[in-house]
XYZ file of N, CA, C and O in Angstrom:
856
model
N -230.055 -63.852 -103.139
C -228.976 -64.238 -102.040
C -227.826 -63.581 -102.988
O -226.525 -63.166 -102.296
N -227.693 -63.676 -104.257
C -226.632 -63.137 -105.153
C -226.642 -61.614 -104.874
O -225.451 -60.972 -104.799
N -227.473 -60.963 -104.984
C -227.715 -59.551 -104.224
C -226.989 -59.214 -103.111
O -226.263 -58.032 -102.792
N -227.581 -59.863 -102.091
C -226.822 -59.741 -100.910
C -225.511 -59.985 -100.680
O -224.549 -59.143 -99.939
N -224.818 -60.866 -101.269
C -223.438 -61.287 -101.460
C -222.683 -60.020 -102.174
O -221.823 -59.795 -101.589
N -223.404 -59.592 -103.113
C -222.511 -58.429 -104.007
C -222.744 -57.116 -103.154
O -221.894 -56.574 -102.996
N -223.783 -56.780 -102.299
C -224.162 -56.032 -101.432
C -222.758 -56.136 -100.251
O -222.197 -54.955 -99.803
N -222.527 -57.114 -99.543
C -221.564 -57.392 -98.599
C -220.002 -57.000 -99.180
O -219.246 -56.337 -98.561
N -219.887 -57.591 -100.372
C -218.512 -57.049 -101.036
C -218.401 -55.685 -101.350
O -217.357 -55.293 -100.918
N -219.465 -55.123 -101.702
C -219.455 -53.579 -102.147
C -218.993 -53.058 -100.678
O -218.301 -51.951 -100.442
N -219.828 -53.276 -99.826
C -219.419 -52.682 -98.321
C -218.027 -52.695 -97.829
O -217.419 -51.790 -97.449
N -217.575 -53.987 -98.034
C -216.175 -54.353 -97.552
C -215.279 -53.583 -98.336
O -214.372 -52.999 -97.626
N -215.443 -53.548 -99.612
C -214.607 -52.951 -100.538
C -214.530 -51.189 -100.068
O -213.501 -50.385 -99.988
N -215.822 -50.863 -99.886
C -215.884 -49.450 -99.545
C -215.381 -48.843 -98.499
O -214.574 -48.041 -98.313
N -215.464 -49.847 -97.338
C -214.892 -49.748 -96.156
C -213.360 -49.558 -96.010
O -212.656 -48.943 -95.527
N -212.678 -50.545 -96.846
C -211.377 -50.759 -96.947
C -210.835 -49.678 -97.568
O -209.764 -48.945 -97.223
N -211.579 -48.906 -98.439
C -210.898 -47.876 -99.294
C -210.954 -46.401 -98.568
O -210.074 -45.767 -98.480
N -212.164 -46.297 -97.670
C -212.163 -45.248 -96.869
C -211.101 -45.134 -95.617
O -210.557 -44.054 -95.502
N -210.852 -46.609 -95.284
C -210.098 -46.789 -94.289
C -208.531 -46.172 -94.537
O -207.667 -45.561 -93.838
N -208.052 -46.936 -95.752
C -206.980 -46.466 -96.356
C -206.858 -44.866 -96.559
O -205.586 -44.140 -96.421
N -207.715 -44.367 -97.283
C -207.689 -42.802 -97.514
C -207.481 -42.148 -96.052
O -206.794 -41.130 -96.338
N -208.397 -42.631 -95.237
C -207.951 -41.829 -93.948
C -206.759 -41.879 -93.329
O -206.006 -40.956 -92.731
N -206.068 -43.254 -93.366
C -204.588 -43.240 -92.878
C -203.707 -42.298 -93.657
O -202.795 -41.736 -93.406
N -203.749 -42.357 -95.090
C -203.042 -41.420 -95.913
C -202.959 -39.869 -95.946
O -202.296 -39.230 -96.059
N -204.360 -39.523 -95.274
C -204.577 -38.072 -94.927
C -204.120 -37.714 -93.507
O -204.701 -36.692 -93.218
N -203.614 -38.380 -92.814
C -203.255 -37.907 -91.596
C -202.075 -36.879 -91.587
O -201.207 -36.851 -92.296
N -202.458 -35.949 -90.656
C -201.554 -34.687 -90.747
C -200.505 -34.649 -89.706
O -200.623 -35.518 -88.766
N -199.705 -33.620 -89.596
C -198.638 -33.551 -88.399
C -199.177 -33.357 -87.257
O -198.433 -34.012 -86.169
N -200.147 -32.715 -87.168
C -200.975 -32.371 -85.646
C -202.232 -33.395 -85.264
O -203.105 -33.106 -84.429
N -202.170 -34.541 -86.037
C -203.377 -35.327 -85.883
C -202.980 -36.759 -85.771
O -201.897 -37.017 -86.188
N -203.953 -37.643 -85.248
C -203.739 -39.223 -85.401
C -202.866 -39.764 -84.188
O -201.706 -39.856 -84.368
N -203.902 -39.921 -83.339
C -203.651 -40.806 -82.131
C -202.252 -40.117 -81.329
O -201.323 -40.922 -80.761
N -201.907 -38.967 -81.244
C -200.954 -38.450 -81.033
C -199.495 -39.053 -81.168
O -198.425 -38.805 -80.619
N -199.249 -39.514 -82.460
C -197.910 -39.984 -83.113
C -197.191 -38.665 -83.087
O -195.975 -38.668 -82.937
N -197.522 -37.698 -83.689
C -196.950 -36.477 -83.586
C -197.274 -35.332 -82.787
O -198.400 -35.394 -82.634
N -196.403 -34.741 -82.089
C -196.620 -33.937 -80.906
C -195.519 -32.775 -81.059
O -194.487 -33.148 -81.013
N -195.946 -31.658 -80.796
C -195.190 -30.673 -80.937
C -195.093 -29.652 -79.650
O -196.309 -29.659 -79.223
N -194.260 -29.022 -79.279
C -194.536 -27.929 -78.370
C -193.217 -27.025 -78.030
O -192.847 -26.732 -79.507
N -192.646 -26.874 -77.234
C -191.485 -25.736 -77.263
C -190.936 -25.829 -75.745
O -191.352 -26.030 -74.747
N -189.688 -25.271 -75.832
C -188.949 -24.841 -74.405
C -187.767 -23.986 -74.658
O -187.484 -23.736 -75.583
N -187.663 -23.382 -73.434
C -186.635 -22.315 -73.298
C -185.498 -22.847 -72.470
O -185.912 -23.514 -71.449
N -184.211 -22.629 -72.782
C -183.429 -23.171 -71.793
C -182.256 -21.969 -71.558
O -181.884 -21.037 -72.008
N -181.743 -21.976 -70.231
C -180.542 -21.205 -69.568
C -179.542 -22.006 -69.264
O -179.658 -23.061 -68.587
N -178.265 -21.526 -69.542
C -177.337 -22.403 -69.552
C -176.033 -21.542 -68.844
O -176.043 -20.415 -69.138
N -175.280 -22.257 -68.238
C -173.999 -21.664 -67.872
C -172.846 -22.600 -68.431
O -172.752 -23.672 -68.183
N -171.819 -21.768 -69.082
C -170.805 -22.555 -69.664
C -169.454 -22.083 -69.030
O -169.164 -21.218 -68.691
N -168.404 -23.105 -68.676
C -167.193 -22.840 -68.194
C -166.174 -23.356 -69.368
O -166.052 -24.483 -69.693
N -165.409 -22.394 -69.514
C -164.653 -22.651 -70.657
C -163.403 -21.769 -70.800
O -162.965 -21.152 -69.606
N -162.341 -21.647 -71.618
C -161.355 -20.934 -71.556
C -161.125 -20.093 -73.021
O -161.636 -20.458 -74.115
N -160.986 -18.907 -73.090
C -160.637 -17.834 -74.020
C -159.326 -17.276 -73.927
O -158.918 -16.813 -72.803
N -158.183 -17.371 -74.824
C -156.974 -16.980 -74.701
C -156.297 -17.666 -73.866
O -155.158 -16.994 -73.041
N -156.597 -18.558 -73.336
C -155.771 -19.255 -72.283
C -156.427 -19.128 -70.706
O -155.802 -19.558 -69.781
N -157.350 -18.243 -70.736
C -157.791 -17.865 -69.521
C -159.346 -18.246 -69.309
O -159.927 -18.356 -70.140
N -159.522 -18.517 -67.764
C -160.995 -18.824 -67.515
C -161.949 -17.884 -68.135
O -161.826 -16.740 -68.004
N -163.026 -18.425 -68.665
C -164.113 -17.752 -69.262
C -165.482 -18.382 -68.901
O -165.654 -19.520 -69.000
N -166.320 -17.257 -68.146
C -167.601 -17.830 -67.683
C -168.584 -17.260 -68.800
O -168.692 -15.998 -69.034
N -169.610 -18.269 -69.484
C -170.679 -17.825 -70.410
C -171.860 -17.981 -69.915
O -172.194 -19.268 -69.614
N -172.792 -17.282 -70.008
C -174.093 -17.349 -69.809
C -175.101 -17.422 -71.272
O -174.664 -16.367 -72.357
N -175.660 -18.425 -71.275
C -176.481 -18.720 -72.543
C -177.888 -18.813 -72.552
O -178.363 -19.393 -71.405
N -178.851 -18.282 -73.446
C -180.024 -18.576 -73.531
C -180.425 -19.026 -74.886
O -179.786 -18.620 -75.853
N -181.165 -20.382 -75.094
C -181.777 -20.751 -76.198
C -182.927 -21.346 -76.091
O -183.520 -21.576 -74.975
N -183.845 -21.454 -77.270
C -184.909 -22.079 -77.170
C -185.699 -22.248 -78.513
O -185.062 -21.774 -79.488
N -187.097 -22.821 -78.678
C -187.424 -22.873 -79.944
C -188.775 -23.883 -80.079
O -189.229 -24.336 -78.928
N -189.014 -24.303 -81.198
C -190.130 -25.236 -81.412
C -189.487 -26.695 -81.309
O -188.577 -27.221 -82.045
N -190.053 -27.397 -80.258
C -189.799 -28.709 -80.288
C -190.691 -29.523 -80.809
O -192.069 -29.997 -80.695
N -190.466 -30.388 -82.137
C -190.813 -31.401 -82.943
C -190.999 -32.606 -82.512
O -189.905 -33.309 -82.619
N -192.448 -33.254 -82.517
C -192.360 -34.641 -82.078
C -191.533 -35.233 -81.084
O -191.109 -36.596 -81.192
N -191.409 -34.487 -80.142
C -190.590 -34.920 -78.933
C -189.227 -35.306 -79.282
O -188.818 -36.240 -78.440
N -188.875 -34.746 -80.477
C -187.400 -35.257 -80.809
C -186.557 -33.951 -81.232
O -185.283 -34.169 -80.815
N -187.062 -33.036 -81.973
C -186.210 -32.228 -82.534
C -186.365 -30.761 -82.171
O -187.660 -30.157 -82.222
N -185.412 -29.932 -81.406
C -185.629 -28.665 -81.522
C -184.994 -27.859 -82.425
O -183.866 -27.885 -82.928
N -185.769 -26.834 -83.034
C -185.435 -25.820 -84.055
C -185.686 -24.522 -83.575
O -186.754 -24.122 -83.062
N -184.637 -23.795 -83.467
C -184.492 -22.399 -82.574
C -183.579 -21.812 -82.851
O -182.747 -21.718 -83.598
N -183.343 -20.609 -81.792
C -182.116 -19.819 -81.772
C -181.653 -19.814 -80.501
O -182.052 -20.139 -79.294
N -180.437 -19.482 -80.632
C -179.548 -19.245 -79.222
C -178.312 -17.966 -79.260
O -178.231 -17.641 -80.204
N -178.217 -17.736 -78.007
C -177.201 -16.520 -77.934
C -176.422 -16.740 -76.574
O -177.023 -17.376 -75.580
N -175.186 -16.267 -76.584
C -174.297 -16.650 -75.129
C -173.190 -15.448 -75.212
O -172.752 -14.696 -76.367
N -172.851 -15.106 -74.194
C -171.749 -14.000 -73.871
C -170.986 -14.334 -72.817
O -171.597 -14.709 -71.666
N -169.691 -13.994 -72.528
C -168.870 -13.921 -71.399
C -169.335 -12.857 -70.387
O -169.637 -11.939 -70.788
N -169.012 -13.263 -69.226
C -169.534 -12.105 -67.987
C -168.324 -12.003 -67.085
O -168.617 -11.354 -66.178
N -167.306 -12.471 -67.136
C -166.267 -12.265 -66.159
C -165.097 -11.453 -66.971
O -164.990 -11.197 -68.101
N -164.076 -11.013 -66.314
C -163.052 -10.444 -66.567
C -161.767 -11.549 -67.154
O -161.445 -12.334 -66.798
N -161.618 -11.046 -68.483
C -160.848 -12.044 -69.281
C -159.506 -10.926 -69.770
O -159.833 -10.036 -70.702
N -158.565 -11.002 -69.226
C -157.431 -9.891 -69.244
C -156.960 -9.653 -70.777
O -156.459 -10.823 -71.450
N -156.688 -8.762 -71.359
C -156.282 -8.268 -72.523
C -154.646 -8.004 -72.390
O -154.238 -6.984 -71.473
N -153.889 -8.846 -73.013
C -152.332 -8.394 -72.824
C -151.993 -7.106 -73.266
O -152.712 -6.480 -73.875
N -150.954 -6.388 -72.468
C -150.843 -5.091 -72.719
C -150.416 -4.709 -74.102
O -150.999 -3.491 -74.572
N -149.875 -5.398 -74.910
C -149.413 -5.560 -76.201
C -150.516 -5.170 -77.137
O -150.666 -5.007 -78.224
N -151.740 -6.022 -76.949
C -152.767 -6.040 -77.769
C -154.110 -5.088 -77.228
O -155.019 -5.254 -77.978
N -153.603 -4.120 -76.124
C -154.907 -3.239 -75.860
C -154.889 -2.318 -76.732
O -154.152 -1.644 -77.519
N -156.317 -2.052 -77.053
C -156.775 -1.101 -78.035
C -156.725 0.456 -77.330
O -156.682 1.430 -78.106
N -156.820 0.388 -76.307
C -156.604 1.873 -75.418
C -155.888 1.603 -74.111
O -155.956 0.373 -73.539
N -155.289 2.626 -73.843
C -154.320 2.314 -72.557
C -154.985 2.442 -71.134
O -154.854 3.539 -70.510
N -156.145 1.402 -70.957
C -156.895 1.663 -69.957
C -156.266 0.934 -68.843
O -155.526 0.154 -68.941
N -156.584 1.027 -67.447
C -156.476 0.149 -66.306
C -156.612 -1.239 -66.490
O -155.678 -1.986 -66.019
N -157.713 -1.584 -66.963
C -158.229 -2.839 -66.824
C -158.741 -3.327 -68.029
O -160.111 -3.609 -68.059
N -158.358 -3.494 -69.104
C -159.013 -3.870 -70.403
C -159.238 -5.312 -70.276
O -158.492 -6.288 -69.719
N -160.517 -5.847 -70.715
C -160.971 -7.249 -70.624
C -161.651 -7.513 -72.184
O -162.080 -6.572 -73.014
N -161.497 -8.744 -72.137
C -162.144 -9.271 -73.743
C -163.594 -9.581 -73.237
O -163.903 -9.993 -72.403
N -164.443 -9.325 -74.456
C -165.861 -9.692 -74.290
C -166.174 -10.708 -75.458
O -165.598 -10.374 -76.908
N -166.376 -11.770 -75.366
C -166.858 -12.608 -76.460
C -168.360 -13.023 -76.382
O -168.852 -13.043 -75.536
N -169.057 -13.070 -77.635
C -170.319 -13.416 -77.585
C -170.631 -14.372 -78.835
O -169.758 -14.207 -79.814
N -171.895 -14.898 -78.811
C -172.189 -15.647 -80.153
C -173.735 -15.828 -80.347
O -174.278 -15.638 -79.272
N -174.387 -15.654 -81.340
C -175.688 -15.889 -81.679
C -176.031 -16.635 -82.981
O -175.126 -16.530 -83.911
N -176.851 -17.443 -83.156
C -177.280 -18.067 -84.311
C -178.459 -19.301 -84.244
O -179.006 -19.326 -83.187
N -178.362 -20.170 -85.194
C -179.373 -21.191 -85.247
C -179.059 -22.132 -84.448
O -177.983 -22.571 -84.156
N -180.065 -22.872 -83.513
C -179.725 -23.581 -82.439
C -180.746 -24.993 -82.739
O -181.950 -24.964 -83.119
N -180.050 -26.013 -83.042
C -180.884 -27.136 -83.270
C -180.506 -28.258 -82.090
O -179.365 -28.292 -81.635
N -181.307 -29.273 -81.808
C -181.025 -30.206 -80.653
C -182.006 -31.561 -80.949
O -183.120 -31.194 -81.191
N -181.160 -32.455 -80.867
C -181.995 -33.616 -81.085
C -182.038 -34.676 -79.913
O -180.891 -34.752 -79.119
N -183.069 -35.037 -79.170
C -183.439 -35.738 -77.917
C -183.681 -37.177 -78.072
O -184.512 -37.346 -78.865
N -182.774 -38.239 -77.508
C -182.991 -39.338 -77.711
C -183.888 -39.822 -76.564
O -183.534 -39.687 -75.418
N -184.938 -40.366 -77.103
C -185.896 -41.087 -75.880
C -186.424 -40.117 -74.961
O -186.250 -40.175 -73.622
N -186.830 -39.084 -75.278
C -187.426 -37.782 -74.568
C -188.124 -38.155 -73.165
O -188.037 -37.462 -72.370
N -189.211 -39.228 -73.349
C -189.906 -39.601 -72.254
C -189.140 -40.174 -71.309
O -189.843 -40.299 -69.906
N -187.975 -40.823 -71.515
C -187.294 -41.716 -70.462
C -187.033 -40.623 -69.217
O -186.400 -39.515 -69.569
N -186.649 -40.921 -67.980
C -186.371 -40.200 -67.011
C -185.048 -39.464 -67.173
O -184.549 -38.412 -66.924
N -184.016 -40.483 -67.741
C -182.559 -40.000 -68.102
C -182.411 -40.445 -69.570
O -182.395 -41.545 -70.004
N -182.021 -39.427 -70.296
C -181.663 -39.769 -71.790
C -180.473 -38.693 -72.028
O -179.925 -38.047 -71.120
N -180.394 -38.536 -73.389
C -179.143 -38.159 -73.849
C -179.794 -36.995 -75.079
O -180.499 -37.296 -75.593
N -179.029 -35.848 -75.263
C -179.449 -34.977 -76.185
C -178.045 -34.696 -76.954
O -177.001 -34.646 -76.363
N -178.320 -34.285 -78.180
C -176.950 -33.607 -79.353
C -177.487 -32.324 -79.832
O -178.807 -32.366 -80.063
N -176.668 -31.283 -79.455
C -177.197 -30.111 -80.203
C -175.765 -29.606 -80.899
O -174.870 -29.868 -80.937
N -176.373 -28.432 -81.630
C -175.572 -27.772 -82.507
C -176.043 -26.220 -82.847
O -177.135 -26.008 -82.842
N -175.081 -25.347 -82.341
C -175.414 -23.965 -82.719
C -174.314 -23.686 -83.669
O -173.217 -23.647 -83.712
N -174.891 -22.792 -84.667
C -174.216 -22.203 -85.895
C -174.736 -20.917 -86.149
O -175.794 -20.606 -86.102
N -173.481 -20.028 -86.114
C -174.012 -18.505 -86.301
C -172.890 -17.485 -86.269
O -171.554 -17.923 -86.842
N -173.036 -16.631 -85.687
C -171.931 -15.534 -85.757
C -171.274 -15.343 -84.366
O -171.976 -15.227 -83.326
N -170.107 -15.295 -84.220
C -169.405 -14.828 -82.870
C -168.537 -13.695 -83.074
O -168.453 -13.059 -84.191
N -168.610 -12.954 -81.897
C -167.788 -11.519 -81.960
C -166.845 -11.208 -80.992
O -167.104 -12.048 -79.786
N -165.985 -10.358 -81.027
C -164.927 -10.146 -80.039
C -164.913 -8.548 -79.986
O -164.929 -7.889 -80.890
N -164.655 -8.061 -78.516
C -164.227 -6.590 -78.335
C -163.510 -6.321 -77.242
O -163.477 -7.561 -76.328
N -163.143 -5.176 -76.922
C -162.456 -4.938 -75.540
C -163.130 -3.782 -74.873
O -163.564 -3.074 -75.671
N -162.977 -3.953 -73.660
C -163.705 -2.774 -72.810
C -162.899 -2.662 -71.431
O -162.376 -3.424 -71.062
N -163.141 -1.577 -70.983
C -162.449 -1.290 -69.802
C -163.575 -1.851 -68.582
O -164.543 -1.231 -68.234
N -163.044 -3.022 -67.891
C -163.649 -3.383 -66.925
C -163.109 -2.963 -65.438
O -162.693 -3.708 -64.448
N -163.449 -1.670 -65.091
C -163.240 -1.248 -63.779
C -164.399 -1.588 -62.867
O -165.502 -1.847 -63.197
N -164.000 -1.932 -61.356
C -165.076 -2.116 -60.879
C -166.091 -0.845 -60.644
O -165.855 0.009 -61.006
N -167.333 -1.549 -60.571
C -168.577 -0.555 -60.599
C -168.220 0.669 -59.469
O -168.698 1.803 -59.921
N -167.789 0.268 -58.480
C -167.677 1.287 -57.294
C -166.604 2.222 -57.751
O -166.544 3.346 -57.250
N -165.889 2.017 -58.819
C -164.751 2.662 -59.118
C -165.282 3.818 -60.222
O -164.252 4.690 -60.722
N -166.379 3.349 -61.052
C -166.735 4.280 -62.029
C -167.173 5.866 -61.508
O -167.765 5.721 -60.651
N -166.854 6.800 -62.404
C -167.124 7.999 -62.259
C -168.198 8.315 -63.346
O -168.070 8.614 -64.490
N -169.601 8.042 -62.633
C -170.640 8.257 -63.681
C -170.616 9.730 -64.422
O -171.397 9.717 -65.466
N -170.066 10.684 -63.880
C -169.963 12.023 -64.640
C -169.100 12.117 -65.870
O -169.174 12.693 -66.704
N -168.183 10.995 -65.609
C -167.024 11.013 -66.508
C -167.456 10.023 -67.405
O -166.507 9.203 -67.967
N -168.674 9.272 -67.624
C -168.778 7.928 -68.515
C -168.326 8.112 -69.741
O -167.779 6.974 -70.659
N -168.352 9.333 -70.607
C -167.715 9.452 -71.903
C -166.163 9.059 -72.044
O -165.635 8.807 -72.908
N -165.546 9.158 -70.832
C -163.992 8.956 -70.722
C -163.845 7.398 -70.630
O -162.522 7.048 -70.731
N -164.674 6.783 -70.410
C -164.278 5.283 -70.347
C -163.884 4.755 -71.638
O -164.382 5.181 -72.936
N -163.178 3.558 -71.943
C -162.228 3.334 -73.092
C -162.998 2.001 -73.271
O -163.101 0.751 -73.004
N -163.968 2.035 -74.605
C -164.677 0.583 -75.095
C -164.345 0.570 -76.466
O -164.166 1.759 -77.147
N -164.234 -0.605 -77.164
C -163.986 -0.897 -78.499
C -165.419 -1.037 -79.058
O -165.872 -2.347 -78.914
N -165.986 0.033 -79.773
C -167.058 -0.082 -80.349
C -167.240 -1.159 -81.794
O -167.771 -1.519 -82.297
N -165.952 -1.450 -82.500
C -165.510 -1.892 -83.604
C -165.489 -3.465 -83.149
O -164.363 -4.163 -83.088
N -166.532 -4.218 -83.196
C -166.506 -5.518 -82.779
C -166.140 -6.282 -84.119
O -166.663 -6.220 -85.014
N -165.218 -7.292 -83.714
C -164.879 -8.538 -84.725
C -165.781 -9.610 -84.967
O -165.751 -10.136 -84.053
N -166.352 -9.785 -86.136
C -167.172 -11.030 -86.250
C -166.816 -11.997 -87.124
O -165.647 -11.427 -87.904
N -167.401 -13.036 -86.894
C -166.745 -14.264 -87.590
C -167.872 -15.540 -87.570
O -168.732 -15.444 -86.676
N -167.508 -16.753 -88.250
C -168.228 -17.568 -88.421
C -168.122 -18.623 -86.904
O -166.783 -18.746 -86.601
N -168.961 -19.099 -86.623
C -168.792 -20.192 -85.231
C -169.526 -21.351 -85.397
O -170.747 -21.076 -85.610
N -169.051 -22.220 -84.879
C -170.149 -23.625 -84.875
C -169.843 -24.152 -83.239
O -168.581 -24.248 -82.801
N -170.698 -24.558 -82.704
C -170.576 -25.417 -81.212
C -171.112 -26.432 -81.304
O -172.560 -26.481 -80.659
N -170.743 -27.691 -81.531
C -171.651 -28.976 -81.215
C -171.292 -29.557 -79.755
O -170.484 -28.981 -79.238
N -172.641 -30.125 -79.248
C -172.537 -30.594 -77.837
C -173.308 -31.858 -77.457
O -174.066 -32.160 -78.279
N -173.067 -32.515 -76.387
C -173.795 -33.561 -75.852
C -174.196 -33.463 -74.402
O -173.545 -32.628 -73.745
N -175.414 -33.704 -74.060
C -175.852 -33.571 -72.834
C -176.417 -34.685 -72.225
O -176.923 -35.577 -73.168
N -176.446 -34.958 -71.021
C -177.202 -36.084 -70.019
C -178.486 -35.377 -69.438
O -178.195 -34.609 -68.740
N -179.851 -36.002 -70.065
C -180.647 -34.866 -69.626
C -181.480 -35.843 -68.489
O -181.935 -36.997 -68.636
N -182.132 -35.081 -67.440
C -182.979 -35.760 -66.318
C -184.240 -34.921 -66.353
O -184.228 -33.825 -66.222
N -185.223 -35.707 -66.420
C -186.594 -35.255 -66.554
C -187.021 -34.668 -64.881
O -187.473 -35.898 -64.383
N -186.829 -33.695 -64.419
C -187.165 -33.401 -63.081
C -188.593 -33.255 -62.900
O -189.332 -33.893 -61.760
N -189.234 -32.503 -63.884
C -190.933 -32.334 -63.722
C -191.472 -32.527 -64.980
O -190.341 -32.258 -65.835
N -192.671 -32.609 -65.177
C -192.942 -32.378 -66.613
C -192.692 -31.072 -67.352
O -192.615 -31.261 -68.614
N -192.468 -29.942 -66.762
C -192.312 -28.892 -67.391
C -190.630 -28.433 -67.058
O -190.410 -27.226 -67.753
N -189.892 -29.173 -66.505
C -188.445 -28.802 -66.274
C -187.447 -29.895 -66.477
O -187.719 -30.966 -65.857
N -186.269 -29.529 -67.084
C -185.331 -30.548 -67.292
C -183.909 -30.041 -66.764
O -183.856 -29.042 -66.793
N -183.047 -30.707 -66.301
C -181.703 -30.483 -65.899
C -180.560 -31.221 -66.755
O -180.794 -32.191 -66.866
N -179.846 -30.410 -67.430
C -179.237 -31.280 -68.611
C -177.590 -30.503 -68.593
O -176.926 -29.713 -69.066
N -176.830 -31.299 -67.705
C -175.204 -30.980 -67.842
C -174.565 -31.839 -69.157
O -175.365 -32.759 -69.578
N -173.796 -31.073 -69.466
C -173.258 -31.719 -70.747
C -171.825 -30.961 -71.052
O -171.014 -30.309 -70.351
N -171.308 -31.275 -72.184
C -169.896 -30.826 -72.854
C -170.172 -30.523 -74.215
O -171.165 -30.833 -74.917
N -169.501 -29.322 -74.641
C -169.568 -29.025 -76.325
C -168.224 -28.261 -76.423
O -167.149 -28.114 -75.594
N -168.129 -28.285 -77.827
C -166.616 -27.669 -78.344
C -166.988 -26.321 -79.115
O -167.828 -26.584 -80.313
N -166.548 -25.468 -78.919
C -166.773 -24.152 -79.754
C -165.474 -23.953 -80.693
O -164.261 -24.045 -80.492
N -166.030 -23.980 -81.936
C -164.782 -23.633 -82.963
C -164.917 -22.337 -83.796
O -166.141 -22.113 -84.471
N -164.153 -21.480 -83.876
C -164.235 -20.215 -84.580
C -163.440 -20.537 -85.912
O -162.490 -21.140 -85.976
N -164.154 -19.640 -86.988
C -163.475 -19.692 -88.276
C -163.066 -18.276 -88.900
O -164.025 -17.394 -88.869
N -161.967 -17.847 -89.076
C -161.277 -16.816 -89.579
C -161.478 -15.277 -88.698
O -161.959 -14.459 -89.216
N -161.381 -15.921 -87.395
C -161.529 -14.741 -86.440
C -160.167 -14.041 -86.599
O -159.175 -14.422 -86.555
N -160.389 -12.644 -86.464
C -159.245 -11.734 -86.897
C -159.504 -10.518 -86.011
O -160.677 -10.138 -85.684
N -158.662 -9.763 -85.465
C -158.773 -8.555 -84.584
C -158.546 -8.856 -83.100
O -158.744 -10.002 -82.645
N -158.235 -7.733 -82.375
C -158.318 -8.035 -80.878
C -157.459 -8.698 -80.463
O -157.304 -9.151 -79.191
N -156.478 -8.948 -81.287
C -155.340 -9.935 -80.800
C -155.519 -11.222 -80.655
O -154.978 -12.376 -79.874
N -156.842 -11.727 -81.093
C -157.194 -13.213 -81.016
C -157.193 -13.939 -82.060
O -157.729 -13.495 -83.369
N -156.990 -15.244 -82.195
C -156.992 -16.040 -83.333
C -158.068 -17.105 -83.170
O -158.784 -17.273 -82.126
N -158.133 -18.043 -84.119
C -159.142 -19.000 -84.065
C -158.937 -20.034 -82.896
O -159.659 -20.260 -82.125
N -157.595 -20.304 -82.671
C -157.174 -21.335 -81.506
C -157.552 -20.585 -80.256
O -157.475 -21.091 -79.255
N -157.227 -19.341 -80.180
C -157.567 -18.653 -78.910
C -159.027 -18.720 -78.598
O -159.225 -18.834 -77.200
N -159.821 -18.704 -79.780
C -161.508 -18.759 -79.291
C -161.940 -20.022 -79.160
O -163.060 -20.397 -78.453
N -161.291 -20.968 -80.003
C -161.676 -22.407 -80.012
C -161.487 -23.195 -78.858
O -160.292 -23.153 -78.346
N -162.380 -23.657 -78.030
C -161.907 -24.619 -76.882
C -163.382 -25.273 -76.454
O -164.795 -25.185 -76.938
N -162.909 -26.300 -75.572
C -164.201 -27.434 -74.972
C -164.786 -26.439 -73.872
O -164.400 -25.326 -73.300
N -166.126 -26.544 -73.639
C -166.935 -25.912 -72.628
C -167.583 -27.146 -71.887
O -168.276 -28.097 -72.597
N -167.716 -27.000 -70.657
C -168.527 -27.703 -69.972
C -169.784 -27.007 -69.110
O -169.662 -25.710 -68.685
N -170.964 -27.509 -69.579
C -172.173 -26.615 -69.160
C -173.213 -27.335 -68.303
O -173.374 -28.642 -68.240
N -173.838 -26.358 -67.619
C -175.062 -26.836 -66.671
C -176.256 -26.130 -67.257
O -176.261 -24.859 -67.435
N -177.205 -26.766 -67.756
C -178.509 -26.169 -68.176
C -179.667 -26.592 -67.611
O -180.084 -27.875 -67.207
N -180.816 -25.562 -67.575
C -182.049 -25.887 -67.060
C -182.852 -25.590 -68.336
O -182.918 -24.575 -68.734
N -184.086 -26.466 -68.513
C -184.923 -26.536 -69.860
C -186.268 -26.269 -69.257
O -186.733 -26.944 -68.004
N -187.217 -25.393 -69.493
C -188.611 -25.123 -68.959
C -189.518 -25.045 -70.194
O -189.045 -24.679 -71.357
N -190.528 -25.783 -70.293
C -191.438 -25.664 -71.421
C -192.689 -26.804 -71.463
O -192.367 -27.531 -70.501
N -193.087 -27.199 -72.766
C -193.756 -28.251 -73.004
C -192.960 -29.402 -74.066
O -192.731 -28.883 -74.948
N -192.682 -30.458 -73.252
C -191.850 -31.327 -73.899
C -192.833 -32.328 -74.545
O -192.386 -33.420 -74.886
């Protein structure tokens, strides 16, 4: 009887030890689906202003989506429309000089309650911004035989940029989401091309579609 009792005690202690050991050794990609990683890509259109004029920006970003909460990736955006350069700031005496603005860098995004149909996200891009000038004549007016005569500024001016933002996110499908939002672009130490930090820093209204494994 004494041996039987000791055997039960031994089995109980051993089982508890094994159970504790198993719990302590759960890894990021194992254990009842508590941790889940995936990834997604996003295409976005931004409506903003540069130097007081309307600017349309196309953006791409994406990366690794960790535990249905945190995105770690990269992003890039650039203007697509005509942003006039004042005559006194033009680097070349062309007919229609326009500003080009772009940015690229680290993209992070935190998703609140990702599995809910409607939820919120907060994101932040930190990286490098750049500006340049080029001659934006209508494509029908270009003389392809005289391409070398076009006036482009190859000396892009680079600086540090940050853009935090917020989105309301709608889960349309398991693999697609729609995320309208707002962000604020802040330039630091921008010089050249007649643009200052205040000329480049402004609020953006964004429409975003996301595709991937959420």
